[in-house]
Coordinates of C-alpha atoms in Angstrom, one line a residue:
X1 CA 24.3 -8.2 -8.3
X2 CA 23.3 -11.4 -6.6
X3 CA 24.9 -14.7 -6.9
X4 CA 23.3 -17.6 -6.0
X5 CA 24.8 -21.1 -4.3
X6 CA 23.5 -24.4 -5.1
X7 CA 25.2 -26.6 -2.8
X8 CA 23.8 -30.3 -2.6
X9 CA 20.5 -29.2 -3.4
X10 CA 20.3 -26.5 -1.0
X11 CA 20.1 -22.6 -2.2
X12 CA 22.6 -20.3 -0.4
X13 CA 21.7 -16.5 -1.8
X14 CA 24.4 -13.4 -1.6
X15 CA 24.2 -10.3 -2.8
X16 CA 26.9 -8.4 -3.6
X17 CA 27.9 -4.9 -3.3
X18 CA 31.5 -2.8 -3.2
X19 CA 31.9 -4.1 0.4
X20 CA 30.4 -7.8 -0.5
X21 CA 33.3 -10.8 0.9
X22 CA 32.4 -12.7 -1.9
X23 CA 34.5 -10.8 -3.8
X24 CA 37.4 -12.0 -2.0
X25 CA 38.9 -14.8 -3.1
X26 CA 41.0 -17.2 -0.7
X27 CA 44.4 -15.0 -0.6
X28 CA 47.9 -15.9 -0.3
X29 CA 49.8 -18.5 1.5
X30 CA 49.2 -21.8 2.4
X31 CA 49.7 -21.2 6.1
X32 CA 47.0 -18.7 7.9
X33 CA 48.8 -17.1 10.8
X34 CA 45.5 -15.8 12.2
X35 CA 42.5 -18.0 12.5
X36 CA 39.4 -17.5 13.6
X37 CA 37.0 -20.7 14.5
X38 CA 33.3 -19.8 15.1
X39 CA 30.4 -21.9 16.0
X40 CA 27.0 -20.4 16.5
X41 CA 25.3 -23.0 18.6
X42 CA 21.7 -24.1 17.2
X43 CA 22.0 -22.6 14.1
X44 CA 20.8 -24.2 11.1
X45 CA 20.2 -23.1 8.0
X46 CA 16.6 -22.6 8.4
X47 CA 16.8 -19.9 11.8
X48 CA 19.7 -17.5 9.5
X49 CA 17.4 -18.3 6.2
X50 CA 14.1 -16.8 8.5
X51 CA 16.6 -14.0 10.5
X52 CA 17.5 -13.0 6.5
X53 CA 14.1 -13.1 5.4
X54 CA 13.0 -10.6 8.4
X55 CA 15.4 -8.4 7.7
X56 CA 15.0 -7.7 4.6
X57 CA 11.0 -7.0 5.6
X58 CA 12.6 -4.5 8.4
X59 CA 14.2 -2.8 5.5
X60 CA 10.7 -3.1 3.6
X61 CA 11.7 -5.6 0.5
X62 CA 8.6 -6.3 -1.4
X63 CA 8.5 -9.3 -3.9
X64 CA 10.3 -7.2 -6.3
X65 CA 12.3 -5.3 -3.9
X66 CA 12.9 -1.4 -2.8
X67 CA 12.1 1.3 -6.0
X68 CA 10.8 -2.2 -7.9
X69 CA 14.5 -3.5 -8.5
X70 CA 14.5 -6.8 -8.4
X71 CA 15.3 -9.0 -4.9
X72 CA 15.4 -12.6 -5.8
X73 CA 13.4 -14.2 -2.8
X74 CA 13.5 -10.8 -0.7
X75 CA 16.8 -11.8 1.1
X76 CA 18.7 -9.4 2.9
X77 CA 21.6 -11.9 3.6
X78 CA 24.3 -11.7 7.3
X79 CA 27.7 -11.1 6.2
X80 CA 28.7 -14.2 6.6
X81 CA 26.3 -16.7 4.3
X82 CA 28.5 -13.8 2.0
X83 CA 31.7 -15.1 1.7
X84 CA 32.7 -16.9 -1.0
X85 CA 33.2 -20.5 0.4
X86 CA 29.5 -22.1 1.6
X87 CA 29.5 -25.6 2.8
X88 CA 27.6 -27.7 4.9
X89 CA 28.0 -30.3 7.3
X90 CA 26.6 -33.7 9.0
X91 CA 26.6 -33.2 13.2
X92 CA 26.0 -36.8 14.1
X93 CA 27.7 -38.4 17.2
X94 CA 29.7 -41.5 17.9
X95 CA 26.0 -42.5 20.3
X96 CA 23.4 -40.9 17.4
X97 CA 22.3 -39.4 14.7
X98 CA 21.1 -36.3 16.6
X99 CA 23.9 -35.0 18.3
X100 CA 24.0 -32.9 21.6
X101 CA 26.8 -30.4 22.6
X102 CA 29.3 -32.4 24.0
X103 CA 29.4 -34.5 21.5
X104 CA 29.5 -31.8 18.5
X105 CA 31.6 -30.1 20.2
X106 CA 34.4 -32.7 20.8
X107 CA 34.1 -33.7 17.0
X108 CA 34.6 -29.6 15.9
X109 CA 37.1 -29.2 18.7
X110 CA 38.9 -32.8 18.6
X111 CA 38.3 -34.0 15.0
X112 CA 37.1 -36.8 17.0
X113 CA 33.6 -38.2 17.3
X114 CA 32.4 -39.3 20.8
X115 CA 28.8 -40.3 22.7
X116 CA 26.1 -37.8 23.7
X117 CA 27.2 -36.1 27.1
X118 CA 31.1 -36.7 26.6
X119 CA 33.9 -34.0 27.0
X120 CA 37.1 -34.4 25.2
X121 CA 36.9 -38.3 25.6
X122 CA 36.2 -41.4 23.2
X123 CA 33.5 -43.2 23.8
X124 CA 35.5 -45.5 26.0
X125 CA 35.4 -42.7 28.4
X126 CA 38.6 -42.7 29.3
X127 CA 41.2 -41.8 26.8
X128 CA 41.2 -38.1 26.4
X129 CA 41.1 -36.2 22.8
X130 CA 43.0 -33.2 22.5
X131 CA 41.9 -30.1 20.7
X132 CA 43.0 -28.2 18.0
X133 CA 43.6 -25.4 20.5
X134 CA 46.6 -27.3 22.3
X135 CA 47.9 -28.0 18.9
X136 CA 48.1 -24.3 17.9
X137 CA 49.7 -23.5 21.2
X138 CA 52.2 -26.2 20.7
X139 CA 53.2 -24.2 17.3
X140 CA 53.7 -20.9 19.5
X141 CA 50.4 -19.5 18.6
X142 CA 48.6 -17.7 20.8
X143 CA 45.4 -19.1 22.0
X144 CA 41.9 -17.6 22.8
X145 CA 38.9 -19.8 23.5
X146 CA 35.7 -18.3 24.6
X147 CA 31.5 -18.4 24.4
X148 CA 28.6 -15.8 24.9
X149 CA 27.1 -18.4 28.2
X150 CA 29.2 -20.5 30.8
X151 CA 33.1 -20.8 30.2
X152 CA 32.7 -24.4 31.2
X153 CA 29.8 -25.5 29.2
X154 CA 29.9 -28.2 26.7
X155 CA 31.0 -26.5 23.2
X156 CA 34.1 -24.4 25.0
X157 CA 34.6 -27.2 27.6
X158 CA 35.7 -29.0 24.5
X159 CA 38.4 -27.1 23.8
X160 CA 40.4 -27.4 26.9
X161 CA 38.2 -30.4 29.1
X162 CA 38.2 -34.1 29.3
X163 CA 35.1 -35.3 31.2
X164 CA 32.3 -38.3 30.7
X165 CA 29.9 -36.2 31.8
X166 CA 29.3 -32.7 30.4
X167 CA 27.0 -31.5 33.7
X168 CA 30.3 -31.5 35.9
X169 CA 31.0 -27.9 35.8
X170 CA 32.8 -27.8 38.6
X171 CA 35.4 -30.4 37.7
X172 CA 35.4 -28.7 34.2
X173 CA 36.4 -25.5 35.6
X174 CA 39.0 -27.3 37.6
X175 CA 40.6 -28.3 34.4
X176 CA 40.1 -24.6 32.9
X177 CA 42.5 -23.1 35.2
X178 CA 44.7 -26.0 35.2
X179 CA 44.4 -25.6 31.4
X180 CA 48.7 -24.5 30.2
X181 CA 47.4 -23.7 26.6
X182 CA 45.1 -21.3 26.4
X183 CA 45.9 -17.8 26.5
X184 CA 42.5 -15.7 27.1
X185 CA 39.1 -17.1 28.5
X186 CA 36.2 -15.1 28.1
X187 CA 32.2 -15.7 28.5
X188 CA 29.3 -14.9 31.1
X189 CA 31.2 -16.7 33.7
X190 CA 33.3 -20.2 35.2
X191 CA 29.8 -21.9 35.6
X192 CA 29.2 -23.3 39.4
X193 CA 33.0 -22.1 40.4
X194 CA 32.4 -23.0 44.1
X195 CA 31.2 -26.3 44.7
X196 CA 30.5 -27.1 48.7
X197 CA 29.9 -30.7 47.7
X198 CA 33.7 -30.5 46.5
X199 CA 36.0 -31.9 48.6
X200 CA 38.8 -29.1 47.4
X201 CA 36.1 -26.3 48.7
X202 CA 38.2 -24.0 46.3
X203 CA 36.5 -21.0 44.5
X204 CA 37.8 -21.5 40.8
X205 CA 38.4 -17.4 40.7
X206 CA 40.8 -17.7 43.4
X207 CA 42.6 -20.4 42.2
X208 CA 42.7 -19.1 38.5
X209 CA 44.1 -16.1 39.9
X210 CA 46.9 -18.0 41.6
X211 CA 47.7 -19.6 38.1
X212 CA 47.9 -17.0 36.4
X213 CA 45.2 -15.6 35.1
X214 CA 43.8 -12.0 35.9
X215 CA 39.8 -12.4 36.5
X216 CA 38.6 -9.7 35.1
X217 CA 34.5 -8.9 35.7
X218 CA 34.0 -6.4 32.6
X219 CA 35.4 -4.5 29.7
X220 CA 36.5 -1.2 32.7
X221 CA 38.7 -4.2 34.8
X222 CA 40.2 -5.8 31.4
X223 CA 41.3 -2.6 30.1
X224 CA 43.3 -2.0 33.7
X225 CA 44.6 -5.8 34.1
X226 CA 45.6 -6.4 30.7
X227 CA 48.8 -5.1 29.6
X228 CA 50.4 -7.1 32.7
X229 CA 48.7 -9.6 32.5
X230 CA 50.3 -13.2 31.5
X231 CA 47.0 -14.8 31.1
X232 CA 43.5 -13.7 30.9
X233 CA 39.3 -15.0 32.0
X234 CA 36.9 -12.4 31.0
X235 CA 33.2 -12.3 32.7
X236 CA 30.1 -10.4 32.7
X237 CA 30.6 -7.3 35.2
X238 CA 29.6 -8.9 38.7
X239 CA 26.5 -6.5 39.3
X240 CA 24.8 -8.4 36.2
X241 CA 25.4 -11.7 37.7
X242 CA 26.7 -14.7 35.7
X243 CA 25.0 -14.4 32.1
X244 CA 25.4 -12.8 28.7
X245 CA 22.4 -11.7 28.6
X246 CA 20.2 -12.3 25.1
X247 CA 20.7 -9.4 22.8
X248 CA 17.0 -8.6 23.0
X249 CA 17.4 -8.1 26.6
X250 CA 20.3 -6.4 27.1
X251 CA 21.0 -3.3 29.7
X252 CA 22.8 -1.0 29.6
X253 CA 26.8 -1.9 31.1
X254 CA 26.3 -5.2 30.3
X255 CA 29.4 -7.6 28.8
X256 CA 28.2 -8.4 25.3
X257 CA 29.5 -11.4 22.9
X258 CA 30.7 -9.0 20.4
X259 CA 33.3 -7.0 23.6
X260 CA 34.5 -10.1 24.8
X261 CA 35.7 -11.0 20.6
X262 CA 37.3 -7.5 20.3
X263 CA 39.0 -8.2 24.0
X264 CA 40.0 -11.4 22.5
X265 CA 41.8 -10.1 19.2
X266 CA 43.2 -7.5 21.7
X267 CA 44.9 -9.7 24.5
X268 CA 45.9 -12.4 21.6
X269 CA 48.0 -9.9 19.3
X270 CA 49.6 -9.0 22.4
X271 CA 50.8 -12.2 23.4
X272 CA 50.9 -13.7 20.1
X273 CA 55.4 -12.7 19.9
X274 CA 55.1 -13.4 16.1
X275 CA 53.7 -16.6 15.4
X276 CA 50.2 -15.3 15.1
X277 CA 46.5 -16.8 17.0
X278 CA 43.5 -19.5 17.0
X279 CA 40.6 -18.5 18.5
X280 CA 37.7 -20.3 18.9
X281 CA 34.7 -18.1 20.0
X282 CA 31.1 -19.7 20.5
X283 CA 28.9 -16.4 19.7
X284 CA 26.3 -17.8 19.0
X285 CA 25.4 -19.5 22.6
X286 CA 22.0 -18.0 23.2
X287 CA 21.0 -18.7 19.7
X288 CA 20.8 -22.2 20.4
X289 CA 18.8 -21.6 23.8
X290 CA 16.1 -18.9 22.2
X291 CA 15.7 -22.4 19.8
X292 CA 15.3 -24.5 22.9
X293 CA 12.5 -22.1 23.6
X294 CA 11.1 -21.6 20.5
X295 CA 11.7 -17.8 20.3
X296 CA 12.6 -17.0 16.9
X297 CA 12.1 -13.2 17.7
X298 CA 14.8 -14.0 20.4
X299 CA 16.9 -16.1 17.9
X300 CA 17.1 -13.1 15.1
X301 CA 17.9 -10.7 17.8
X302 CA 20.8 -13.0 18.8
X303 CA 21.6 -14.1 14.9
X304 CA 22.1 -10.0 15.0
X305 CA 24.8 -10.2 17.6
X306 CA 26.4 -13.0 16.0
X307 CA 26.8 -10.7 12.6
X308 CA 28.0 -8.1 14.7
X309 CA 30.7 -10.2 15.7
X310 CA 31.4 -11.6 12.1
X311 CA 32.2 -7.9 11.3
X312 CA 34.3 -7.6 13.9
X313 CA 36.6 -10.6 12.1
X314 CA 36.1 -9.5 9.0
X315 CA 37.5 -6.0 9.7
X316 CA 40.3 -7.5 10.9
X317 CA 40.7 -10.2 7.8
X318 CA 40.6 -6.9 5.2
X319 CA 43.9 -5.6 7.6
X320 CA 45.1 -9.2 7.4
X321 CA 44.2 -10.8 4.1
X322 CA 47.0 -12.8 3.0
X323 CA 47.3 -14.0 7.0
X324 CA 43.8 -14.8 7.9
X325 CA 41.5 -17.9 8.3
X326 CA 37.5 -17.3 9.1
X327 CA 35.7 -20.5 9.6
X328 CA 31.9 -20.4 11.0
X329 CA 29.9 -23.3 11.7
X330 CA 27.2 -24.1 14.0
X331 CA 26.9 -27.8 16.4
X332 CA 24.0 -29.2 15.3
X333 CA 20.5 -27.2 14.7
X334 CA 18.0 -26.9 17.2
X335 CA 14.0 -27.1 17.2
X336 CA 13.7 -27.3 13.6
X337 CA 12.4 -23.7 12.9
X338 CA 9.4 -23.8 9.9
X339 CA 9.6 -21.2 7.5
X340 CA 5.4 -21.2 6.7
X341 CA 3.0 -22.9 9.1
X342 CA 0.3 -24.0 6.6
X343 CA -0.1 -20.7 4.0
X344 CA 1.6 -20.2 1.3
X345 CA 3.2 -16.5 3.3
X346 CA 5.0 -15.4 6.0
X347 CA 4.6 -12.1 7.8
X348 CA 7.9 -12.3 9.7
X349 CA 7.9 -8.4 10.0
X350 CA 5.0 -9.0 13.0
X351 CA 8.3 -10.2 15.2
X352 CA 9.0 -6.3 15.5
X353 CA 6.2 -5.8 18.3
X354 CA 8.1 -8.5 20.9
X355 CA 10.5 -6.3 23.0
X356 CA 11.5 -9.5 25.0
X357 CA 12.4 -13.0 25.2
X358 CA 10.2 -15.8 26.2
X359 CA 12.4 -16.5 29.1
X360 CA 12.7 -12.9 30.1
X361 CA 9.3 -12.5 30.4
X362 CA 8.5 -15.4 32.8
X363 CA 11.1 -13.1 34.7
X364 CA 8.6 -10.2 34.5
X365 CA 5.9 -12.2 35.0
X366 CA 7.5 -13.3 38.2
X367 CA 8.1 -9.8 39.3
X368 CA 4.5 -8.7 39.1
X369 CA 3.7 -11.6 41.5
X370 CA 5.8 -10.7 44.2
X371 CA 4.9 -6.9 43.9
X372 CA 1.2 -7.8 43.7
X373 CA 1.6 -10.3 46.7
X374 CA 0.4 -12.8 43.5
X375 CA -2.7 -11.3 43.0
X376 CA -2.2 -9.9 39.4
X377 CA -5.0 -8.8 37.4
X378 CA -6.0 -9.3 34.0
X379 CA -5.7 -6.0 33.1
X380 CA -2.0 -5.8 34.1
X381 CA -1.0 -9.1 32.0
X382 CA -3.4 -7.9 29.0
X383 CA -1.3 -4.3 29.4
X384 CA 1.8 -6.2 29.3
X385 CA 0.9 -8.3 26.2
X386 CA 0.5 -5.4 24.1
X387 CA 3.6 -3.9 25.6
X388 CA 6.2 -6.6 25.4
X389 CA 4.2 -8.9 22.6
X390 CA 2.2 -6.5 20.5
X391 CA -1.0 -9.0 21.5
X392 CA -3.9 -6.8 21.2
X393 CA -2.4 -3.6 19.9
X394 CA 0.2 -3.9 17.1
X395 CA -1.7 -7.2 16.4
X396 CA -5.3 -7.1 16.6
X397 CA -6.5 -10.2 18.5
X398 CA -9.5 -12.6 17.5
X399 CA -11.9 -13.4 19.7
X400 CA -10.4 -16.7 20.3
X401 CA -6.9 -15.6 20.4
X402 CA -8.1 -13.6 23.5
X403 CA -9.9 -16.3 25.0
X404 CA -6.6 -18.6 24.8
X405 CA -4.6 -15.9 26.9
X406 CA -7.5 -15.3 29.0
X407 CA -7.9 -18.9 29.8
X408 CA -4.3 -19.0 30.6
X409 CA -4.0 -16.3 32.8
X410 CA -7.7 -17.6 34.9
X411 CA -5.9 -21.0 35.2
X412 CA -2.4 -19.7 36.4
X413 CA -3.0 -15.9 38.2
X414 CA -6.9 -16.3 38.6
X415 CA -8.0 -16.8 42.1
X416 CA -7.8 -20.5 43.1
X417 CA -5.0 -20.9 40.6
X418 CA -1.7 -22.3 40.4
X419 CA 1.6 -21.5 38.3
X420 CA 1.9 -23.6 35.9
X421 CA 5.7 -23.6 34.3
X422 CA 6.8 -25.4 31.4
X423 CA 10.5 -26.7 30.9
X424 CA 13.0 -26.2 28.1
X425 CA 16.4 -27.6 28.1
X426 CA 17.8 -24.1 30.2
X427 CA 14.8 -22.6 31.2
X428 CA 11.9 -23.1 33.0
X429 CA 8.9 -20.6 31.3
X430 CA 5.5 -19.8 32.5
X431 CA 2.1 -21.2 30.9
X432 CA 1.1 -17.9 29.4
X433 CA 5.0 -16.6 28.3
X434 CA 4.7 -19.9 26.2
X435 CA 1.3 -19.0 24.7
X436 CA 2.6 -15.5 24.3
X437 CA 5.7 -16.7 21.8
X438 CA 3.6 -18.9 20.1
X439 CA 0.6 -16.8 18.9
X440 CA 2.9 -14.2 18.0
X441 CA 5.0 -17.0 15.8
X442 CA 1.6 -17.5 14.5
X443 CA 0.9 -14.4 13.3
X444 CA 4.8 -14.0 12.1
X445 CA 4.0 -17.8 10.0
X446 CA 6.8 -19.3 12.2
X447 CA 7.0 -22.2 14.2
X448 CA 9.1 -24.5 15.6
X449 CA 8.9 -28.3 15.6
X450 CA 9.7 -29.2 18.8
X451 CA 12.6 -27.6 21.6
X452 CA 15.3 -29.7 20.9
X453 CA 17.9 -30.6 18.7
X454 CA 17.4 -32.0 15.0
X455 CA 20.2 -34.3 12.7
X456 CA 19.7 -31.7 10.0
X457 CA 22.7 -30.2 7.9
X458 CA 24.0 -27.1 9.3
X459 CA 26.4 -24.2 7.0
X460 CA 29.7 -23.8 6.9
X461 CA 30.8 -20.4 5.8
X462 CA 34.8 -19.6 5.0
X463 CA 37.0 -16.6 4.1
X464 CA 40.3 -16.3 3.6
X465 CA 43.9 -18.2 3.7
X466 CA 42.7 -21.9 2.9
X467 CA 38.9 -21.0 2.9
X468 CA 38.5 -23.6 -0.2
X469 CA 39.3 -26.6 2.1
X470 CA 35.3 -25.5 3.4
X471 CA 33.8 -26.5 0.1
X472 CA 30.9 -28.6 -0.1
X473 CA 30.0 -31.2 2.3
X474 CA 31.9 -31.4 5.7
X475 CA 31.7 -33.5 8.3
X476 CA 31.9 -31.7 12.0
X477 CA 34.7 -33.8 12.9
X478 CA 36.8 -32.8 9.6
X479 CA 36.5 -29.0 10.3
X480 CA 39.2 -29.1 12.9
X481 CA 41.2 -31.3 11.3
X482 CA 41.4 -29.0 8.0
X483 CA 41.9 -26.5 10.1
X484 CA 45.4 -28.0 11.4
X485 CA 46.6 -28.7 8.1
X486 CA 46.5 -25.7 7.2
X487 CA 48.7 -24.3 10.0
X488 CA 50.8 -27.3 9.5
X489 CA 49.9 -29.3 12.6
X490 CA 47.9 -32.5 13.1
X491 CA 45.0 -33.3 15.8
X492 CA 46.2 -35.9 18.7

């Protein structure tokens, strides 16, 4: 059976099954004892509507679906644009109407709205805001706060920080492990922990460890730290440096988004003596960055991770479903994806061939310079395009399709050359990566409109304990503050 939701003008479609959480109707209580607070960073509705749209042409939905039953709009929806409560909500700032992190993620951690580039401060920039995390503690919950990039970044920095000036990472971290309310940090790492321009010249490991917290680099250390330990920061294992790496790209050992939420649940229901959790968790980090690139292959790979994670909660909501809260929203969208580039089609299923980010393969791309002493030859980059991309195997090319990415690599590997690298907000990409992601978009019938971030709605998706407080429109800045009515507090 599929259901569908008009909210506002804007179609939200579910299909149901004997698993489906739509059946599940807000249960019990008025008080959640468990709640878990998502935000998927960059994701608007258009990147999960295009990520549901490709997977359902994975699975091989036709217009009228598998064995010609019928599949309204050949959807094959996440778990969470599933549950029963679908809202949306406005992302502007205090500064504009097109938000950035710091700001969004004050107003979804604070309930309070603040200028582009603030942490946990009105726009004054000195009075601090206080997050609904420290109001949770303050009712004996325990507390978990973590992201799938930087601990300190701007969207978890929210949560425990108070800074003008989201790019101080360093004095962000400072207040991380100063931080008395939060329970279990977990993420890719304490971004720029020692600072030789610092006047403390303090690694924020060392000190985090004399407050303590057990640093624990990987899923092997947590499991031997954590039953002793009073407080817990989680990292990628420290051969893999200081990234979650994108799903797509993933190696094997690797910390992934979805261990750090099931180390999360773990360390919280040990420490919670009773009075139950709030967790925020940003898993959808990298979703917003693959945006900044304009990688939708990268984006539904991630989008993957973030449903992943989503069933991680919602096993634990079916054990818990008179107790449990499940709120998932996303900052602000990013790059406005296009679902259709100018024909009345997509071929989405043509994202299959690309076996690796945009970013990573500048990486590659870098690697065959230095081992070729930078003389790399056409027939290395055209072998790699129909390895990594699908350019010129999976996807026959045109004539002029090949003389684009011939041009390309003449101007930046031919002799006489120069590298030619092109900037998105985290990530600096060669010339011919770029042209790479966007002919295969091409061919997919996706496209972005530009790299950074739009004033477009995003969803809000809700289960559980309270879940109808989610209805309808939101603004960012309300979430939170729904949120602590419900546990019976109220944001400072």
């Amino acid at each position: 059976m599929k259901q569908l939701f008009l909210t506002f003008s804007l179609i939200f479609i579910a299909l149901s099954s004997c698993a489906n959480p739509a059946t599940d109707a807000s249960k019990g209580g008025k008080s959640p004892k468990y709640v878990f607070y998502f935000i998927s960073d960059g994701t608007g509705l258009n990147i999960v509507q295009a990520a549901e749209h490709y997977r359902a042409d994975i699975k091989g939905y036709t217009k009228t679906g598998l064995n010609n039953e019928v599949c309204a709009y050949a959807n094959e929806p996440f778990l969470f644009s599933q549950f029963p409560v679908v809202g949306m909500a406005t992302t502007y700032s205090a500064s504009s109407r097109v938000t950035d992190s710091a700001a969004s993620g004050t107003a979804l951690a604070t309930g309070h709205k603040t200028t582009n580039g603030f942490i946990g401060v009105l726009p004054d920039k000195t009075t601090p805001v206080y997050s609904i995390a420290k109001s949770a503690k303050e009712l004996g919950m325990a507390v978990g706060v973590a992201t799938s990039v930087t601990i300190n970044h701007a969207t978890p920095a929210a949560f425990f920080g108070h800074y003008p000036d989201r790019n101080k990472y360093h004095d962000l971290g400072h207040q991380l492990v100063d931080c008395d309310y939060v329970d279990f940090f977990g993420g890719a790492a304490i971004g720029n922990h020692y600072d030789e321009k610092c006047d403390c010249k303090s690694d924020l490991y060392d000190l985090a460890e004399k407050k303590d917290f057990a640093v624990c680099r990987g899923v092997a250390e947590y499991d031997k730290r954590a039953k002793n330990a009073k407080k817990m920061i989680l990292i990628q294992n420290a051969e893999f440096g200081e990234n979650i790496n994108y799903a797509m790209d993933r190696k094997p050992g690797e910390l992934t988004i979805e261990q750090v939420l099931e180390k999360e649940i773990d360390f919280l229901m040990k420490k919670n003596n009773g009075k139950g959790f709030f967790l925020m968790n940003e898993i959808g980090g990298r979703v917003d960055w693959a945006d900044h690139s304009d990688d939708a292959g990268g984006a539904f790979a991630e989008l993957e991770a973030v449903n992943r994670c989503m069933e991680i909660a919602y096993a634990f909501y079916k054990k818990h479903p008179n107790e449990t809260l499940i709120v998932m929203t996303a900052d602000h969208d990013t790059g406005g994806p296009n679902l259709g580039i100018g024909k009345y089609e997509m071929n989405l299923k043509a994202l299959q061939s690309q076996k690796i980010t945009k970013d990573s393969y500048t990486d590659y791309l870098a690697k065959l310079r230095k081992e070729n002493n930078n003389h790399v030859t056409w027939e290395q980059i055209e072998q790699s395009l129909k390895d990594l991309w699908g350019l010129g195997s999976v996807h026959k090319l045109t004539m002029k399709q090949k003389a684009e990415l011939m041009t390309v690599y003449e101007e930046t590997f031919g002799e006489g050359s120069r590298q030619v690298m092109e900037r998105s907000l985290y990530k600096s990409n060669e010339r011919l990566a770029t042209v790479a992601c966007q002919m295969l978009g091409q061919i997919a019938q996706i496209g972005y409109a530009h790299g950074a971030h739009t004033a477009d709605y995003v969803p809000v998706y809700a289960i559980g304990v309270g879940a109808d407080e989610f209805k309808g429109m939101n603004d960012n800045a309300e979430i939170p503050q729904k949120i602590a009515k419900l546990i019976g507090t109220s944001l400072k």
